[in-house]
Short mmCIF file of C-alpha atoms and ligand atoms in Angstrom, two decimals:
data_model
loop_
_atom_site.label_atom_id
_atom_site.label_comp_id
_atom_site.label_asym_id
_atom_site.label_seq_id
_atom_site.Cartn_x
_atom_site.Cartn_y
_atom_site.Cartn_z
CA MET A 234 6.14 5.78 21.29
CA SER A 235 2.58 6.79 20.40
CA CYS A 236 1.50 3.48 18.91
CA ARG A 237 1.67 0.56 21.31
CA VAL A 238 -1.24 -1.49 20.19
CA PHE A 239 -0.72 -4.77 21.97
CA SER A 240 1.51 -6.21 24.63
CA GLY A 241 2.98 -9.40 25.97
CA HIS A 242 3.31 -12.65 24.13
CA GLN A 243 5.80 -15.44 24.37
CA ASP A 244 9.22 -15.72 22.85
CA GLY A 245 8.84 -13.72 19.65
CA GLU A 246 6.27 -16.08 18.11
CA ALA A 247 4.45 -14.60 15.13
CA LEU A 248 1.45 -14.63 17.49
CA GLY A 249 1.62 -10.88 18.18
CA ALA A 250 1.72 -10.18 14.46
CA ILE A 251 -1.13 -12.66 13.89
CA GLU A 252 -3.23 -10.97 16.58
CA ILE A 253 -2.61 -7.59 15.01
CA ALA A 254 -3.36 -9.03 11.56
CA ASP A 255 -6.68 -10.33 12.95
CA SER A 256 -7.51 -6.92 14.41
CA ILE A 257 -6.73 -5.32 11.05
CA LYS A 258 -8.89 -7.90 9.25
CA SER A 259 -11.82 -7.31 11.62
CA MET A 260 -11.33 -3.52 11.30
CA GLU A 261 -10.72 -3.06 15.01
CA ILE A 262 -7.57 -1.39 13.72
CA ARG A 263 -8.46 0.61 10.63
CA GLY A 264 -7.35 3.58 8.52
CA ALA A 265 -4.29 3.17 6.32
CA GLY A 266 -1.91 5.14 8.55
CA LEU A 267 -2.83 3.35 11.77
CA ILE A 268 -2.71 -0.02 10.02
CA ALA A 269 0.84 0.78 8.91
CA ARG A 270 2.03 1.93 12.34
CA SER A 271 0.40 -1.08 14.03
CA ALA A 272 2.07 -3.51 11.60
CA ALA A 273 5.51 -1.95 12.19
CA ASP A 274 4.90 -2.11 15.93
CA ALA A 275 3.82 -5.77 15.77
CA LEU A 276 7.12 -6.75 14.13
CA ARG A 277 9.07 -4.58 16.59
CA GLN A 278 7.36 -6.36 19.48
CA GLN A 279 8.06 -9.74 17.95
CA ALA A 280 11.78 -8.98 17.67
CA GLU A 281 11.86 -7.55 21.18
CA ASP A 282 10.18 -10.62 22.71
CA TYR A 283 12.39 -13.23 21.05
CA ARG A 284 14.36 -15.08 23.72
CA GLY A 285 16.22 -17.63 21.54
CA GLU A 286 19.74 -17.47 20.13
CA ASP A 287 19.05 -18.58 16.58
CA VAL A 288 19.10 -15.69 14.11
CA GLU A 289 17.63 -17.83 11.31
CA GLU A 290 14.70 -18.79 13.51
CA LEU A 291 13.99 -15.16 14.40
CA ARG A 292 14.22 -14.20 10.72
CA LYS A 293 11.74 -16.97 9.87
CA ARG A 294 9.31 -15.84 12.57
CA LEU A 295 9.52 -12.24 11.42
CA GLU A 296 8.85 -13.34 7.85
CA GLU A 297 5.78 -15.29 9.03
CA GLY A 298 4.65 -12.21 10.92
CA ARG A 299 5.22 -10.00 7.88
CA ARG A 300 3.22 -12.40 5.70
CA SER A 301 0.23 -12.56 8.04
CA LEU A 302 0.22 -8.76 8.34
CA ILE A 303 0.29 -8.07 4.59
CA ASP A 304 -2.39 -10.70 3.99
CA SER A 305 -4.71 -9.06 6.52
CA ARG A 306 -6.02 -6.32 4.20
CA PRO A 307 -5.01 -6.24 0.58
CA THR A 308 -5.63 -2.67 -0.56
CA ALA A 309 -3.64 -0.21 1.57
CA ILE A 310 -0.03 -0.07 0.36
CA SER A 311 0.84 1.70 3.63
CA LEU A 312 0.80 -1.73 5.25
CA TRP A 313 3.29 -3.20 2.78
CA ASN A 314 5.53 -0.12 2.90
CA ALA A 315 5.53 -0.30 6.72
CA VAL A 316 6.59 -3.94 6.96
CA GLN A 317 9.21 -3.47 4.25
CA ALA A 318 10.69 -0.45 6.04
CA THR A 319 10.67 -2.38 9.33
CA LEU A 320 12.46 -5.44 7.98
CA ARG A 321 14.82 -3.62 5.58
CA GLY A 322 18.34 -5.01 6.01
CA ALA A 323 17.10 -8.01 8.07
CA SER A 324 18.60 -10.53 5.67
CA ARG A 325 22.09 -9.13 6.35
CA ALA A 326 21.95 -9.28 10.19
CA ARG A 327 24.54 -11.76 11.52
CA ASP A 328 23.13 -12.53 14.96
CA VAL A 329 19.98 -12.20 17.04
CA GLU A 330 21.11 -9.02 18.75
CA GLU A 331 21.89 -7.29 15.46
CA LEU A 332 18.59 -8.37 13.92
CA ARG A 333 16.59 -7.40 17.00
CA SER A 334 18.06 -3.92 17.27
CA LEU A 335 17.73 -3.34 13.50
CA VAL A 336 14.02 -4.25 13.52
CA ILE A 337 13.34 -2.20 16.65
CA SER A 338 15.07 0.90 15.32
CA ASN A 339 13.52 0.56 11.83
CA ALA A 340 10.03 0.21 13.35
CA GLU A 341 10.49 3.10 15.74
CA ARG A 342 11.79 5.32 12.92
CA PHE A 343 8.81 4.38 10.74
CA ILE A 344 6.27 5.03 13.50
CA GLU A 345 7.83 8.34 14.47
CA ARG A 346 8.07 9.54 10.85
CA SER A 347 4.52 8.46 10.19
CA GLY A 348 3.20 10.47 13.16
CA LYS A 349 5.24 13.52 12.15
CA ALA A 350 4.07 13.20 8.54
CA VAL A 351 0.44 13.49 9.64
CA GLU A 352 1.33 16.64 11.62
CA THR A 353 3.23 18.19 8.70
CA ILE A 354 0.40 17.39 6.29
CA GLY A 355 -1.94 19.15 8.73
CA ARG A 356 0.22 22.29 8.70
CA ILE A 357 0.74 22.36 4.92
CA GLY A 358 -2.87 21.53 4.06
CA SER A 359 -4.24 24.13 6.47
CA HIS A 360 -2.78 26.87 4.24
CA ARG A 361 -5.41 25.94 1.67
CA LEU A 362 -8.23 26.64 4.14
CA ARG A 363 -9.57 30.10 4.95
CA SER A 364 -11.87 31.05 7.77
CA GLY A 365 -15.53 30.51 6.91
CA MET A 366 -14.84 27.69 4.44
CA THR A 367 -16.93 24.55 4.22
CA VAL A 368 -15.03 21.28 3.80
CA LEU A 369 -16.50 17.94 2.79
CA THR A 370 -14.71 14.79 3.88
CA HIS A 371 -15.43 11.14 3.20
CA CYS A 372 -14.98 8.19 5.59
CA ASN A 373 -12.47 8.77 8.41
CA SER A 374 -8.96 9.87 7.57
CA LYS A 375 -6.51 11.02 10.22
CA ALA A 376 -4.50 12.88 7.58
CA ALA A 377 -7.53 14.78 6.23
CA LEU A 378 -8.84 15.55 9.72
CA GLY A 379 -5.35 16.73 10.69
CA VAL A 380 -5.63 19.48 8.05
CA ILE A 381 -9.01 20.65 9.39
CA LYS A 382 -7.74 20.55 12.99
CA ALA A 383 -4.60 22.53 12.10
CA ALA A 384 -6.73 25.21 10.42
CA HIS A 385 -8.99 25.29 13.48
CA ALA A 386 -5.95 25.61 15.76
CA ASP A 387 -4.89 28.64 13.67
CA GLY A 388 -8.18 30.28 14.62
CA LYS A 389 -9.99 29.61 11.32
CA GLU A 390 -13.66 28.80 11.46
CA ILE A 391 -14.22 25.66 9.40
CA ASN A 392 -17.55 23.93 8.73
CA VAL A 393 -17.42 20.27 7.86
CA TYR A 394 -19.77 17.96 6.02
CA ALA A 395 -18.91 14.34 6.88
CA THR A 396 -20.32 11.48 4.82
CA GLU A 397 -21.77 8.56 6.71
CA SER A 398 -19.62 6.06 4.73
CA ARG A 399 -21.78 2.97 4.58
CA PRO A 400 -21.58 0.19 5.56
CA TRP A 401 -19.15 0.71 8.45
CA ARG A 402 -20.29 4.30 9.11
CA GLN A 403 -16.80 5.67 9.74
CA GLY A 404 -18.44 9.11 9.35
CA LEU A 405 -19.59 8.74 12.97
CA LEU A 406 -15.93 8.50 14.02
CA THR A 407 -15.21 11.61 11.99
CA VAL A 408 -17.93 13.77 13.56
CA ARG A 409 -16.97 12.49 17.02
CA ASP A 410 -13.33 13.29 16.45
CA LEU A 411 -14.15 16.77 15.12
CA SER A 412 -16.51 17.44 17.97
CA GLU A 413 -13.80 16.53 20.51
CA ALA A 414 -11.56 19.08 18.79
CA GLY A 415 -14.33 21.71 19.10
CA ILE A 416 -15.10 21.72 15.35
CA GLY A 417 -18.71 21.79 14.20
CA SER A 418 -19.78 19.25 11.63
CA THR A 419 -22.82 17.96 9.79
CA LEU A 420 -23.31 14.30 8.99
CA ILE A 421 -24.85 13.44 5.61
CA ILE A 422 -25.71 10.16 3.93
CA ASP A 423 -23.37 9.18 1.10
CA SER A 424 -25.99 9.75 -1.58
CA ALA A 425 -26.43 13.40 -0.47
CA VAL A 426 -22.95 14.36 -1.67
CA ARG A 427 -23.90 15.77 -5.08
CA TRP A 428 -26.81 17.75 -3.62
CA ILE A 429 -24.67 19.25 -0.85
CA MET A 430 -21.67 20.00 -3.11
CA LYS A 431 -23.01 23.45 -4.01
CA GLU A 432 -22.33 24.50 -0.40
CA VAL A 433 -18.81 23.05 -0.31
CA ASP A 434 -15.57 25.03 -0.88
CA VAL A 435 -13.11 22.14 -0.82
CA VAL A 436 -13.10 18.35 -0.51
CA LEU A 437 -10.43 16.73 1.67
CA VAL A 438 -9.97 12.97 1.70
CA GLY A 439 -7.31 10.51 2.79
CA ALA A 440 -5.66 7.70 0.83
CA ASP A 441 -5.09 3.99 1.13
CA THR A 442 -2.88 3.86 -1.94
CA ILE A 443 -1.67 6.32 -4.56
CA CYS A 444 -0.65 4.70 -7.82
CA SER A 445 2.29 5.70 -9.99
CA ASN A 446 -0.13 7.28 -12.50
CA GLY A 447 -1.57 9.50 -9.74
CA ALA A 448 -4.82 7.55 -9.25
CA LEU A 449 -6.14 7.51 -5.71
CA ILE A 450 -7.44 4.36 -4.03
CA ASN A 451 -9.62 5.25 -1.06
CA LYS A 452 -12.89 4.33 0.65
CA ILE A 453 -15.66 3.25 -1.70
CA GLY A 454 -17.58 6.30 -2.90
CA THR A 455 -14.51 8.55 -3.05
CA SER A 456 -14.59 8.57 -6.85
CA GLN A 457 -18.24 9.67 -6.83
CA VAL A 458 -17.36 12.48 -4.43
CA ALA A 459 -14.55 13.48 -6.85
CA LEU A 460 -16.93 13.48 -9.82
CA ALA A 461 -19.42 15.65 -7.97
CA ALA A 462 -16.60 18.02 -6.91
CA ASP A 463 -15.28 18.20 -10.48
CA GLU A 464 -18.73 19.00 -11.83
CA ALA A 465 -19.16 21.79 -9.26
CA ARG A 466 -15.57 23.08 -9.76
CA VAL A 467 -14.76 22.36 -6.14
CA PRO A 468 -11.08 21.48 -5.49
CA PHE A 469 -10.60 17.83 -4.54
CA ILE A 470 -7.52 17.49 -2.33
CA VAL A 471 -5.98 14.25 -1.11
CA CYS A 472 -4.03 14.12 2.16
CA ALA A 473 -1.48 11.32 2.04
CA GLU A 474 1.82 10.44 3.68
CA THR A 475 4.50 9.36 1.18
CA TYR A 476 4.26 5.75 2.37
CA LYS A 477 0.75 5.65 0.86
CA PHE A 478 2.39 5.73 -2.61
CA SER A 479 2.78 2.36 -4.25
CA PRO A 480 6.09 1.04 -5.63
CA LYS A 481 4.18 -2.03 -6.85
CA THR A 482 2.18 0.08 -9.31
CA VAL A 483 5.44 1.24 -10.96
CA LEU A 484 5.82 -2.39 -12.01
CA GLY A 485 2.37 -2.38 -13.55
CA GLU A 486 0.67 -4.22 -10.70
CA MET A 487 -3.02 -3.42 -10.28
CA VAL A 488 -4.22 -2.53 -6.79
CA GLU A 489 -6.43 -5.26 -5.36
CA ILE A 490 -9.75 -3.81 -4.26
CA GLU A 491 -10.90 -5.58 -1.11
CA GLU A 492 -14.41 -7.03 -1.15
CA ARG A 493 -15.80 -7.76 2.27
CA ASP A 494 -18.60 -9.96 3.53
CA ALA A 495 -22.11 -9.20 2.26
CA ASN A 496 -23.37 -9.42 5.86
CA GLU A 497 -21.78 -6.03 6.48
CA ILE A 498 -24.41 -4.53 4.17
CA VAL A 499 -27.55 -6.54 4.78
CA ASP A 500 -28.76 -9.57 6.68
CA PRO A 501 -29.08 -12.14 3.86
CA ARG A 502 -32.28 -13.49 5.47
CA GLN A 503 -33.95 -10.22 4.46
CA LEU A 504 -33.29 -10.87 0.78
CA PRO A 505 -35.32 -12.90 -1.72
CA ALA A 506 -33.63 -16.13 -2.80
CA GLY A 507 -31.04 -15.70 -5.53
CA VAL A 508 -30.22 -12.04 -4.86
CA LYS A 509 -26.50 -11.42 -4.73
CA VAL A 510 -24.79 -8.70 -2.70
CA ARG A 511 -21.37 -7.22 -3.39
CA ASN A 512 -19.36 -5.17 -0.91
CA PRO A 513 -16.30 -3.59 -2.55
CA VAL A 514 -14.77 -1.32 0.08
CA PHE A 515 -12.43 0.90 -1.94
CA ASP A 516 -12.51 2.54 -5.35
CA SER A 517 -10.19 4.34 -7.73
CA THR A 518 -10.27 8.05 -8.54
CA PRO A 519 -8.25 8.97 -11.63
CA ALA A 520 -5.62 11.71 -11.43
CA GLU A 521 -7.62 14.06 -13.65
CA HIS A 522 -10.18 14.52 -10.85
CA ILE A 523 -7.56 15.33 -8.22
CA ASP A 524 -6.54 18.95 -7.66
CA SER A 525 -3.51 18.17 -5.52
CA ILE A 526 -2.05 15.81 -2.96
CA VAL A 527 -0.79 17.13 0.37
CA THR A 528 2.15 15.07 1.56
CA GLU A 529 4.74 15.67 4.27
CA ILE A 530 7.19 16.74 1.56
CA GLY A 531 4.79 19.35 0.21
CA LEU A 532 1.72 19.90 -1.89
CA ILE A 533 2.14 18.09 -5.20
CA SER A 534 0.29 17.31 -8.40
CA PRO A 535 -1.05 13.74 -8.66
CA TYR A 536 1.12 13.49 -11.78
CA ALA A 537 4.23 13.69 -9.56
CA ALA A 538 3.38 10.33 -7.95
CA TYR A 539 6.10 8.44 -9.82
CA GLU A 540 8.76 10.88 -8.61
CA VAL A 541 7.57 10.53 -5.02
CA ILE A 542 7.86 6.76 -5.26
CA VAL A 543 11.35 6.85 -6.71
CA LYS A 544 12.74 9.68 -4.55
CA GLU A 545 11.01 9.03 -1.22
CA LEU A 546 10.52 5.26 -1.15
CA GLY A 547 13.57 4.57 -3.30
CA GLN A 548 14.59 2.16 -6.02
CA GLU A 549 15.03 -0.41 -3.25
CA SER A 550 11.29 -0.52 -2.61
CA ILE A 551 10.62 -1.05 -6.34
CA PHE A 552 13.18 -3.83 -6.33
CA GLU A 553 11.51 -5.39 -3.24
CA ALA A 554 8.09 -5.12 -4.91
CA ASN A 555 9.51 -7.02 -7.84
CA GLU A 556 10.82 -9.76 -5.53
CA GLU A 557 7.46 -10.25 -3.76
C1 RUB B 28 -10.35 4.15 5.69
C2 RUB B 28 -10.10 5.07 4.55
C3 RUB B 28 -9.27 6.28 4.85
C4 RUB B 28 -7.80 5.98 4.50
C5 RUB B 28 -6.86 7.05 5.02
O1 RUB B 28 -10.93 2.92 5.27
O2 RUB B 28 -10.47 4.83 3.42
O3 RUB B 28 -9.68 7.36 4.04
O4 RUB B 28 -7.43 4.74 5.07
O5 RUB B 28 -6.92 7.12 6.41
P1 RUB B 28 -11.17 1.76 6.37
P2 RUB B 28 -5.72 7.76 7.28
O6 RUB B 28 -12.05 2.33 7.43
O7 RUB B 28 -11.80 0.67 5.58
O8 RUB B 28 -9.80 1.36 6.89
O9 RUB B 28 -5.54 9.16 6.77
O10 RUB B 28 -6.23 7.70 8.70
O11 RUB B 28 -4.51 6.93 7.05
#
């Protein structure tokens, strides 16, 4: 298993899930795919560690764990899809053993599929890149970087512009990751995107959530990158596993955009009295600015989002979203 993010706690308490939820909240664990795999793994660990005999008690603890995980960061639907997939069928398990093995196998299947999805997206997306191309990417997305790395592995020479992505500066992770893979990159500040766009052949970004109308929710600034790409006629491609699509949006639910502490942007002592600071960390890019979405089931139009939700995540997930 590629994603063992914590180990050892007593008796299947929600503690492991709470610890992981805290690490997600503090952004020690970040990126929508990793958040999802870590949440699935936290519930798997909780089921594995339970030593009691009471199936209702284990179910209750898993539900507490699920709750603390989904409350840890509100925007990425990958987190909700992961915990739902991990606990699917849990209400029907008759004893501890049945519940434990169901949760373990669900979690392992989710984690394995998630890892494979990133690989497949890399392969499919790389067909859109030719040698000598310049890619711009925003923030730090494993799925988007997977595409660049797959193209590089095929012998294509790819140049990358990576945005700094204030305030957390995930762009530093991106250039580090690319450098380790032997891929050259140039770091730019977020406000340089429109100026640099004339040198860019394609934009590749990841996704936290894709709505049923095809809108993309991703790191703050993504929609400005999309506008600049649209203006310059540069294709804007999203790289997203199918569990980044949101069944909740089918029911008309709006995606909650997380706002984090102002201290992440500026030390309040540096500001004159009365000045407010806001720190929204994601934004929404409408479908009309998206060229295509690379998923593990193929390259699709953003307008196919509803079909992906129904066919890949299933009516069951829409039903569960309704129950929430
Ligand atoms: C990360 C971010 C990434 C997506 C997709 O934001 O917006 O583009 O999560 O990442 P944060 P991946 O740093 O706030 O979590 O492709 O790795 O799932």
